[in-house]
PDB file of C-alpha atoms in Angstrom:
ATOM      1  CA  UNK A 988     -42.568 -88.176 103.577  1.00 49.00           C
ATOM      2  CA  UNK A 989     -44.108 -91.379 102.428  1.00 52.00           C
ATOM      3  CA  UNK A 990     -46.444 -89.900 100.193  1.00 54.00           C
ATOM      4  CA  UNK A 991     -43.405 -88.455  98.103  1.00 49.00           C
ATOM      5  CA  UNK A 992     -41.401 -91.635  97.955  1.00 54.00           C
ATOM      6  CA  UNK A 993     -44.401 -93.488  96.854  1.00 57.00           C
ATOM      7  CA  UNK A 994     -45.048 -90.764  94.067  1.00 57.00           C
ATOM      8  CA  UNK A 995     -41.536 -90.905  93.329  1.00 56.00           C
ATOM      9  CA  UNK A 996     -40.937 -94.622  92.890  1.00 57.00           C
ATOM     10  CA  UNK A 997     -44.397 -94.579  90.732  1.00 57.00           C
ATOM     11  CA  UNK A 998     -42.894 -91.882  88.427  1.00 55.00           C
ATOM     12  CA  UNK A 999     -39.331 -93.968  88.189  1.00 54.00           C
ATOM     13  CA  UNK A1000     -41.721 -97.086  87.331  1.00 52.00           C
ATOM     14  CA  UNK A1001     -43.291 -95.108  84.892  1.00 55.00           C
ATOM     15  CA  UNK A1002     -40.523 -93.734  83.051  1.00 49.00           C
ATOM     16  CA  UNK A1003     -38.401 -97.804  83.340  1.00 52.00           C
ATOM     17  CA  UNK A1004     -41.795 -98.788  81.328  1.00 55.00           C
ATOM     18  CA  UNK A1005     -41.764 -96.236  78.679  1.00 48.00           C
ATOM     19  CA  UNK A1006     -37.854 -96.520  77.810  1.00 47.00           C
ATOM     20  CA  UNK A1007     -38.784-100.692  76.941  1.00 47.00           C
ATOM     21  CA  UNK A1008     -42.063 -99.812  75.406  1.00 47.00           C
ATOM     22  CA  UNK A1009     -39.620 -97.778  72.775  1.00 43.00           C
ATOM     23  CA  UNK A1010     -36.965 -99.819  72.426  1.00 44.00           C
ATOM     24  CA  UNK A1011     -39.573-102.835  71.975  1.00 49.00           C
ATOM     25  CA  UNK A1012     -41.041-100.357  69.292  1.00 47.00           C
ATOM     26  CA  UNK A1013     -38.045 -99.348  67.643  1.00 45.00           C
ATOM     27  CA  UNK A1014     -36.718-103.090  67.096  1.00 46.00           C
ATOM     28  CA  UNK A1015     -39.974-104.022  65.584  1.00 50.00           C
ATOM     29  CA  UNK A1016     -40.563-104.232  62.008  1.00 48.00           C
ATOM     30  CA  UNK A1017     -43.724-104.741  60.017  1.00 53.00           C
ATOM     31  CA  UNK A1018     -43.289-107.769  57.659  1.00 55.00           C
ATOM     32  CA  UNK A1019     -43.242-106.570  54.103  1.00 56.00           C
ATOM     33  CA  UNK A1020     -42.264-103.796  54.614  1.00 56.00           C
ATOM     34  CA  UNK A1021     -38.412-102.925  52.630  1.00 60.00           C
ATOM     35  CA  UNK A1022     -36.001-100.072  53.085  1.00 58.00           C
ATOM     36  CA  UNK A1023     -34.907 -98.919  49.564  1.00 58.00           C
ATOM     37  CA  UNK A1024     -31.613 -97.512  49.777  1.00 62.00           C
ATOM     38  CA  UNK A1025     -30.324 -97.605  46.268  1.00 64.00           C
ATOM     39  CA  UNK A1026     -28.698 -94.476  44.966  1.00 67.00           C
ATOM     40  CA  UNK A1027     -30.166 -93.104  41.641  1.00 61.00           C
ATOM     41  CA  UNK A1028     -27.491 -91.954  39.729  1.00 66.00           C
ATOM     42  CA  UNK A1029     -28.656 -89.432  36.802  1.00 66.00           C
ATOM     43  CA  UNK A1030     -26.278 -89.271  33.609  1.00 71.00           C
ATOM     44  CA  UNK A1031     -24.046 -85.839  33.501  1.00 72.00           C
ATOM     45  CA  UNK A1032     -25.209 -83.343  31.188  1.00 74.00           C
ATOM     46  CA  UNK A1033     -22.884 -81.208  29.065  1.00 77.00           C
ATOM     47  CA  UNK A1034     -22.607 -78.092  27.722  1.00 87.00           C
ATOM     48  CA  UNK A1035     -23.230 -77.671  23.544  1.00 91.00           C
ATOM     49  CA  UNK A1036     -21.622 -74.645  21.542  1.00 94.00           C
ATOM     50  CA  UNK A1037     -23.344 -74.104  17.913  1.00 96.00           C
ATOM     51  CA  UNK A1038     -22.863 -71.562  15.083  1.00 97.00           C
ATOM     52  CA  UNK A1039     -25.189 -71.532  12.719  1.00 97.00           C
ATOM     53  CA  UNK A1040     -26.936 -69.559   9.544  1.00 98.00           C
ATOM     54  CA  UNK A1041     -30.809 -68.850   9.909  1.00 98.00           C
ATOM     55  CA  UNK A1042     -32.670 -67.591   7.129  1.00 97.00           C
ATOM     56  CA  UNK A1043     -36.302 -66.005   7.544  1.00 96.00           C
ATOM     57  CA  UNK A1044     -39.160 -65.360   5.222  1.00 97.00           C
ATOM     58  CA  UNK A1045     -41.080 -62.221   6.808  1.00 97.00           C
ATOM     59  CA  UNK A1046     -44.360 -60.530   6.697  1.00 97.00           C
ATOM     60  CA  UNK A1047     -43.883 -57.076   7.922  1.00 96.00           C
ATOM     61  CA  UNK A1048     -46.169 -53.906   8.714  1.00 95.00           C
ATOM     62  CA  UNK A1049     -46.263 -51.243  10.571  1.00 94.00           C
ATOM     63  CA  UNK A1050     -48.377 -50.852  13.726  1.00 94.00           C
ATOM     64  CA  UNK A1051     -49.876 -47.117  13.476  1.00 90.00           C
ATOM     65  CA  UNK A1052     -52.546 -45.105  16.355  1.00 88.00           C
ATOM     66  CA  UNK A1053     -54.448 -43.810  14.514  1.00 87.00           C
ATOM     67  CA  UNK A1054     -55.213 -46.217  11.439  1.00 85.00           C
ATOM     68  CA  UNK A1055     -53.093 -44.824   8.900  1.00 83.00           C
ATOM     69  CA  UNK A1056     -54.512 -47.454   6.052  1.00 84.00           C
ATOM     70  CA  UNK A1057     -51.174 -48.900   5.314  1.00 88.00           C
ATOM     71  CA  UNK A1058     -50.739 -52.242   3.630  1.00 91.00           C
ATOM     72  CA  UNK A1059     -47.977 -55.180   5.035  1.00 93.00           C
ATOM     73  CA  UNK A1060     -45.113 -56.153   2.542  1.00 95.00           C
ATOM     74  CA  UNK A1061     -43.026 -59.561   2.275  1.00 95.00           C
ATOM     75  CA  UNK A1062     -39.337 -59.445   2.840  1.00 95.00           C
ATOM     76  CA  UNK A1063     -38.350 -62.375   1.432  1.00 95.00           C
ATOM     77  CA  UNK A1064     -34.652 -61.723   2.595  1.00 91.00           C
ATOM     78  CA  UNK A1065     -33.431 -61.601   5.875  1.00 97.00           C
ATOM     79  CA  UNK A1066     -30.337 -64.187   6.974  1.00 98.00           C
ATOM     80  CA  UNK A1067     -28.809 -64.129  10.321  1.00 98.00           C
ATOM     81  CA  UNK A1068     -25.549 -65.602  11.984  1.00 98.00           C
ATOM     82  CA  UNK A1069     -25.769 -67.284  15.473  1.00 97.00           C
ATOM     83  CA  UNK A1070     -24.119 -68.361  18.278  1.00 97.00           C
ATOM     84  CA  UNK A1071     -26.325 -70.787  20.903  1.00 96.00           C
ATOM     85  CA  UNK A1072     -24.602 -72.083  24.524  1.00 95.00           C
ATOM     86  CA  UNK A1073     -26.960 -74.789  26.059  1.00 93.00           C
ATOM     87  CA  UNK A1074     -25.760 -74.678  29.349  1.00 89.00           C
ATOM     88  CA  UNK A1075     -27.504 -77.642  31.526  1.00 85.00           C
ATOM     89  CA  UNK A1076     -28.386 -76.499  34.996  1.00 80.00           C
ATOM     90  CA  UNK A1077     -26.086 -78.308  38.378  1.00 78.00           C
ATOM     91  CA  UNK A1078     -24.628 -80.935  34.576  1.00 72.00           C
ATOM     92  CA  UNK A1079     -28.718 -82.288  34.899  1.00 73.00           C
ATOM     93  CA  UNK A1080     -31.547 -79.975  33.462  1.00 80.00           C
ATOM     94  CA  UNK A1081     -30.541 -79.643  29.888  1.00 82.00           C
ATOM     95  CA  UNK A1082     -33.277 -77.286  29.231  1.00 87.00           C
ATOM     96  CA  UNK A1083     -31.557 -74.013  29.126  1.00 92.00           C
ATOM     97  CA  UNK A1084     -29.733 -71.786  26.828  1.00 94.00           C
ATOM     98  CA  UNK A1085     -28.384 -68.648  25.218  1.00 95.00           C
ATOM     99  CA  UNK A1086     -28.596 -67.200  21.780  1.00 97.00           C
ATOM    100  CA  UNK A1087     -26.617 -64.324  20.271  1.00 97.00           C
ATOM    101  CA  UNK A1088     -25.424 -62.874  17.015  1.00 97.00           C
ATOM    102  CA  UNK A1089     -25.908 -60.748  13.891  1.00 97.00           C
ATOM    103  CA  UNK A1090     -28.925 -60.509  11.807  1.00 98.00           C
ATOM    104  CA  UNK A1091     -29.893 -58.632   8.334  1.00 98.00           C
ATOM    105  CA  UNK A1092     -33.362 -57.917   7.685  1.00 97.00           C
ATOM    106  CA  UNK A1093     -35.770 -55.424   6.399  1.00 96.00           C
ATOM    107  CA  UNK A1094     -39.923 -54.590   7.264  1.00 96.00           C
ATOM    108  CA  UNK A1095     -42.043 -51.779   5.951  1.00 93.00           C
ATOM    109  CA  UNK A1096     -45.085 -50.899   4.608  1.00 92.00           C
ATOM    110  CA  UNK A1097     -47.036 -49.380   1.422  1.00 89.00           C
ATOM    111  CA  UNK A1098     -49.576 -46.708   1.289  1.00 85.00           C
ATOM    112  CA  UNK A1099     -53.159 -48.227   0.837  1.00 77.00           C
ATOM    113  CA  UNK A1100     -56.515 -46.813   1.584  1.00 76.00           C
ATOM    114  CA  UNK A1101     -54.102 -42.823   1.870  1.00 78.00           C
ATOM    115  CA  UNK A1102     -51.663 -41.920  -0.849  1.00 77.00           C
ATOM    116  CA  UNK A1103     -49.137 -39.813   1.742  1.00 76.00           C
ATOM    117  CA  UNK A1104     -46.044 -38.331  -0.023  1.00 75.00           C
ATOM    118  CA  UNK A1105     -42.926 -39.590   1.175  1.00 74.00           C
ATOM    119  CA  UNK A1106     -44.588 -41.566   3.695  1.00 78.00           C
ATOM    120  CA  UNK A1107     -44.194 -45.409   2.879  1.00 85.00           C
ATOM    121  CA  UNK A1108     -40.467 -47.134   3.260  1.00 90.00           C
ATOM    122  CA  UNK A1109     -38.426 -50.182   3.400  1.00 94.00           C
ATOM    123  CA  UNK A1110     -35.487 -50.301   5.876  1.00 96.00           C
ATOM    124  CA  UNK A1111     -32.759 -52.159   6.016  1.00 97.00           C
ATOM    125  CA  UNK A1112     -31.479 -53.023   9.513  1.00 98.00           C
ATOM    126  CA  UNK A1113     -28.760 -55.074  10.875  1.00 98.00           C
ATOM    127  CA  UNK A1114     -29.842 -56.650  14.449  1.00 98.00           C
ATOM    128  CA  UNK A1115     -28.081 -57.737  17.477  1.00 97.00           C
ATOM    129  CA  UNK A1116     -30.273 -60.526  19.440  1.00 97.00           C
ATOM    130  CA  UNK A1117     -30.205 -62.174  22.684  1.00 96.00           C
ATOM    131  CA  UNK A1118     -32.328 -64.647  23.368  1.00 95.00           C
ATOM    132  CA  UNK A1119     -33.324 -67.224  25.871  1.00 95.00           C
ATOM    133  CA  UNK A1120     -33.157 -70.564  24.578  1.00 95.00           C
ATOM    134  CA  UNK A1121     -35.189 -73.131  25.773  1.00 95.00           C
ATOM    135  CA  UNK A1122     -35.023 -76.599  24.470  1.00 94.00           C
ATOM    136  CA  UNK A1123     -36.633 -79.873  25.292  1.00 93.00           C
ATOM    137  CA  UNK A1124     -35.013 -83.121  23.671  1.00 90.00           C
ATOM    138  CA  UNK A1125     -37.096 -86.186  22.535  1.00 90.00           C
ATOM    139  CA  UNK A1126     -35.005 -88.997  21.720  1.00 84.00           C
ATOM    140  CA  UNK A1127     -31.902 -88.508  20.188  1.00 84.00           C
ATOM    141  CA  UNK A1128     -32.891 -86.899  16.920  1.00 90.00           C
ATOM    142  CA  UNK A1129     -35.417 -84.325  17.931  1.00 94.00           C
ATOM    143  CA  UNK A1130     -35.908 -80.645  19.649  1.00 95.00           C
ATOM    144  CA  UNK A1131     -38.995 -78.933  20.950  1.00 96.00           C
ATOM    145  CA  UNK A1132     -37.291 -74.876  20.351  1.00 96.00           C
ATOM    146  CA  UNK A1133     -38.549 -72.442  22.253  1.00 97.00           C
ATOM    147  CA  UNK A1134     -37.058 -68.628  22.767  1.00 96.00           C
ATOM    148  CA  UNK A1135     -38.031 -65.295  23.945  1.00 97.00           C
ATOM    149  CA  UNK A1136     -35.810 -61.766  24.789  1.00 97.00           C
ATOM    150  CA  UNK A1137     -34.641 -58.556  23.319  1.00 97.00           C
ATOM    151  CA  UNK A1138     -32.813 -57.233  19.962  1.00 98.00           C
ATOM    152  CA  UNK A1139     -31.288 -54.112  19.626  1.00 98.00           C
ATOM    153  CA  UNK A1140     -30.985 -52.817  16.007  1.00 97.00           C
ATOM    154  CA  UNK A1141     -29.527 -49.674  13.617  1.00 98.00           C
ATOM    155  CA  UNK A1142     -31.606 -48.846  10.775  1.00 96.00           C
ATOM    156  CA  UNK A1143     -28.852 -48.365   8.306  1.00 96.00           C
ATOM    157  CA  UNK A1144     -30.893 -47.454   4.868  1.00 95.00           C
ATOM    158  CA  UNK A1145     -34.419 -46.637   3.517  1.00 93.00           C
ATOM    159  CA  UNK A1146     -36.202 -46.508   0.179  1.00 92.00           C
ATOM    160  CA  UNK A1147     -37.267 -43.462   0.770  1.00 88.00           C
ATOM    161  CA  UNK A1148     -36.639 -41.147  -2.162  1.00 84.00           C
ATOM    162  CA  UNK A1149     -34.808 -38.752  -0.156  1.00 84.00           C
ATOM    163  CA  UNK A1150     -33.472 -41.234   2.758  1.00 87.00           C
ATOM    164  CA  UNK A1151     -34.086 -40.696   6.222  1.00 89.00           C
ATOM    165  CA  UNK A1152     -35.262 -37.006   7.505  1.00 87.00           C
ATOM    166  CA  UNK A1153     -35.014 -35.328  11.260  1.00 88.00           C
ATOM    167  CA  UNK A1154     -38.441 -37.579  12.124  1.00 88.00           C
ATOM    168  CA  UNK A1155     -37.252 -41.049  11.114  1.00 91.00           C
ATOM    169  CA  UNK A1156     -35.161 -43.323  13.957  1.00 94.00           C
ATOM    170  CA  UNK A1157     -32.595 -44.977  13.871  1.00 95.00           C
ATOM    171  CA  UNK A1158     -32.134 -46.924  16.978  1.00 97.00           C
ATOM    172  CA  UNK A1159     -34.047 -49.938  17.125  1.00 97.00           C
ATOM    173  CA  UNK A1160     -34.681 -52.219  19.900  1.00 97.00           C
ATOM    174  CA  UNK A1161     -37.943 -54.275  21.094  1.00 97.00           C
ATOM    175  CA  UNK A1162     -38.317 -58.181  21.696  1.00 98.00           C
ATOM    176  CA  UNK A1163     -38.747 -61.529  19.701  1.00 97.00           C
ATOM    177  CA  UNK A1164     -40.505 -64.729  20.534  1.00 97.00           C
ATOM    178  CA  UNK A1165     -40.711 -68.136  18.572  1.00 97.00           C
ATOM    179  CA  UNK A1166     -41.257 -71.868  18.627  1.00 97.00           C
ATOM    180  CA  UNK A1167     -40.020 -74.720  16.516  1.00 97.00           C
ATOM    181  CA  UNK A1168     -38.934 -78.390  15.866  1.00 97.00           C
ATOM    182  CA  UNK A1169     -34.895 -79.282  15.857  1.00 96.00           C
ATOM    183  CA  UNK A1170     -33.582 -82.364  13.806  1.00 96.00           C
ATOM    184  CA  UNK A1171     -30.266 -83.330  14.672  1.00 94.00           C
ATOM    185  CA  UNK A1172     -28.117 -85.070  12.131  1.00 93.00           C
ATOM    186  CA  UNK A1173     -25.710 -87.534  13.589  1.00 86.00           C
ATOM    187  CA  UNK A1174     -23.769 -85.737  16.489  1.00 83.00           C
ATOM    188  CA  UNK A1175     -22.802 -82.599  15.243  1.00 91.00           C
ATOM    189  CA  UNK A1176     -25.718 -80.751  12.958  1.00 95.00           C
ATOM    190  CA  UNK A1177     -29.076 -79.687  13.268  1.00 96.00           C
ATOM    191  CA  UNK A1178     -31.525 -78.500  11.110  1.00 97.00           C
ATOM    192  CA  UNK A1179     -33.750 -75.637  12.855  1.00 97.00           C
ATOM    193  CA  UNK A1180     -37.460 -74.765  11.562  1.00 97.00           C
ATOM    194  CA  UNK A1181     -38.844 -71.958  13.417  1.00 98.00           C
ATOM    195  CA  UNK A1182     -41.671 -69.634  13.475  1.00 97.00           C
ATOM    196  CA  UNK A1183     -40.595 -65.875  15.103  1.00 97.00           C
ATOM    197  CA  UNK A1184     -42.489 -62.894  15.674  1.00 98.00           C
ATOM    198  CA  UNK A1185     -40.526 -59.427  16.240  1.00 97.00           C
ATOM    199  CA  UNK A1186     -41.975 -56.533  17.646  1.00 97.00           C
ATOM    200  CA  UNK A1187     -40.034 -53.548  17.986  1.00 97.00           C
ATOM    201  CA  UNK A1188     -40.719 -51.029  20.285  1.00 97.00           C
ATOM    202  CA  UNK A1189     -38.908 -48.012  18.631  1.00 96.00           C
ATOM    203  CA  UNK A1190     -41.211 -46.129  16.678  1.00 95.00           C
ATOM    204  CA  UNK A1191     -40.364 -45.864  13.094  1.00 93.00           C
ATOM    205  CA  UNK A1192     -41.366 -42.045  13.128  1.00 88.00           C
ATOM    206  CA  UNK A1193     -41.487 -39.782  15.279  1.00 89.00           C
ATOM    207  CA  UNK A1194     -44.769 -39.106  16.363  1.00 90.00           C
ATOM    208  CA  UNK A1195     -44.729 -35.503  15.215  1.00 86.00           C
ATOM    209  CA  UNK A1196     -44.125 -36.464  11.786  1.00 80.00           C
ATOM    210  CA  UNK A1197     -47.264 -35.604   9.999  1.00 77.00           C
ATOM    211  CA  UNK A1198     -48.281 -32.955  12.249  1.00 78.00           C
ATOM    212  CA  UNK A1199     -47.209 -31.164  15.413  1.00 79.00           C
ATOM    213  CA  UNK A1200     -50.944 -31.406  16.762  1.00 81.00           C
ATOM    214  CA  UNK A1201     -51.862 -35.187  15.760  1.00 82.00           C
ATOM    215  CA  UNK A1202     -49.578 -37.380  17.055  1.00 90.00           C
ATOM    216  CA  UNK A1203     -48.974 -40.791  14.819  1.00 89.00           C
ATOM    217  CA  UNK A1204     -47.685 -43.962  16.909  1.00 92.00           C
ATOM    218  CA  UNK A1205     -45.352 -46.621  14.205  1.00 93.00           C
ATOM    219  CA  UNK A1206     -44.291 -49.485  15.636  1.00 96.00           C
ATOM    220  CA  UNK A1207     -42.810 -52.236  13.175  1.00 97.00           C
ATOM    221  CA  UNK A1208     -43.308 -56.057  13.483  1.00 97.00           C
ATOM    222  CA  UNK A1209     -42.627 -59.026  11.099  1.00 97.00           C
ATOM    223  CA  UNK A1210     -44.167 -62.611  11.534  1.00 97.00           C
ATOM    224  CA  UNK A1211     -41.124 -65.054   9.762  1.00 97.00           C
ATOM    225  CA  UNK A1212     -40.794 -68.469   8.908  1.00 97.00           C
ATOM    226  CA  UNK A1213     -37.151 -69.366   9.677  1.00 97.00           C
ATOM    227  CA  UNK A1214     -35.003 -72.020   8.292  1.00 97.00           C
ATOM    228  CA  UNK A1215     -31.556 -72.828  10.313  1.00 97.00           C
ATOM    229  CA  UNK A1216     -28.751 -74.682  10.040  1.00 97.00           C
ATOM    230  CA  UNK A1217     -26.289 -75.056  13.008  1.00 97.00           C
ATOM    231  CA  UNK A1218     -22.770 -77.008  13.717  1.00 97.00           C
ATOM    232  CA  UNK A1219     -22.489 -78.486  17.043  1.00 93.00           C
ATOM    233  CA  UNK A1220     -18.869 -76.906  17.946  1.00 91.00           C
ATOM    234  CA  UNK A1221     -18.779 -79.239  21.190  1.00 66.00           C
TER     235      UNK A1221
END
């Protein structure tokens, strides 16, 4: 039995020793060292409502597989109305936003290198966008723009001599991209200089237009130069 008291007094020892060592340890502390317990307090972002008019200068064509020789047009008028919602994430990260609205434009092409009958058009087409909105502010007069998504469009009229036939579509959808500078004027306007590329991803024809056997792949874009001008509702 005495070998077991003396193992258990040295283990009581041991553990007496350890419980100072840590509370010797714990009440210690290092000179120079400073607990910073200051609260950072970030200011509360809000939400912003604008409507605005944008209006784009375009270069448009026609992407065709195979090369159809077509040349690229200018549309020199193409004006859309918008709604954007900044919407800062958990009233901090002010970085985020929607875009919406209407927008008139047209794209088409011209025979080149092939003189097809009743081949080349113009359409008209009234689009509905919606965009993510991205937006990084730099000082109080400035905006780094930045947006991507889909549009979904109608193709309402053509310059075709005898309008649209059973190959030409109507529905048109596809996505849009751009990046630009904001300059905000006072508290409630801002001026909006963008460049956009649309691609659309309905084919203009259907691929069976020129022949049943050789299929021909027309997929419309425009590269624009956009000019907006937006009220700050809130």
């Amino acid at each position: 039995m005495r070998p077991l008291r003396e193992i258990t007094i040295a283990f009581i020892l041991l553990l007496t020793s350890l419980s100072l060592y840590a509370q010797n340890d714990t009440t210690k502390i290092k000179p120079g060292i400073q607990w910073d317990t200051a609260i950072v307090i970030k200011p509360v972002k809000y939400p912003e409502h604008l409507i605005g008019v944008r209006y784009d200068y375009s270069f448009t064509s026609v992407s065709m597989t195979p090369e159809m020789g077509i040349k690229p047009i200018q549309s020199p008028v193409n004006v859309a109305v918008l709604y954007t919602y900044y919407h800062p994430l958990w009233s901090v990260i002010d970085y985020f936003g929607i875009q919406t609205g209407f927008r008139y434009t047209k794209y088409g092409f011209i025979n080149g290198e092939y003189n097809f009958p009743n081949f080349e058009q113009t359409v008209s087409v009234i689009e509905l966008p919606l965009i993510s909105a991205f937006h990084v502010d730099m000082g109080e007069h400035f905006r780094i723009l930045l947006s991507i998504g889909p549009f979904l469009g109608y193709r309402f009229a053509t310059t075709k001599e005898n309008g649209f036939d059973c190959f030409d579509n109507r529905i048109d959808y596809g996505v849009q991209g751009g990046a630009g500078l904001a300059y905000i004027i006072g508290k409630r306007f801002e001026l909006h200089l963008e460049g956009i590329f649309h691609y659309s991803l309905s084919m203009l024809y259907h691929p069976e237009k020129m022949s049943s056997t050789t299929w021909v792949y027309s997929y419309p874009w425009q590269a624009s130069i956009s000019l907006g001008f937006h009220v700050k509702l809130k």
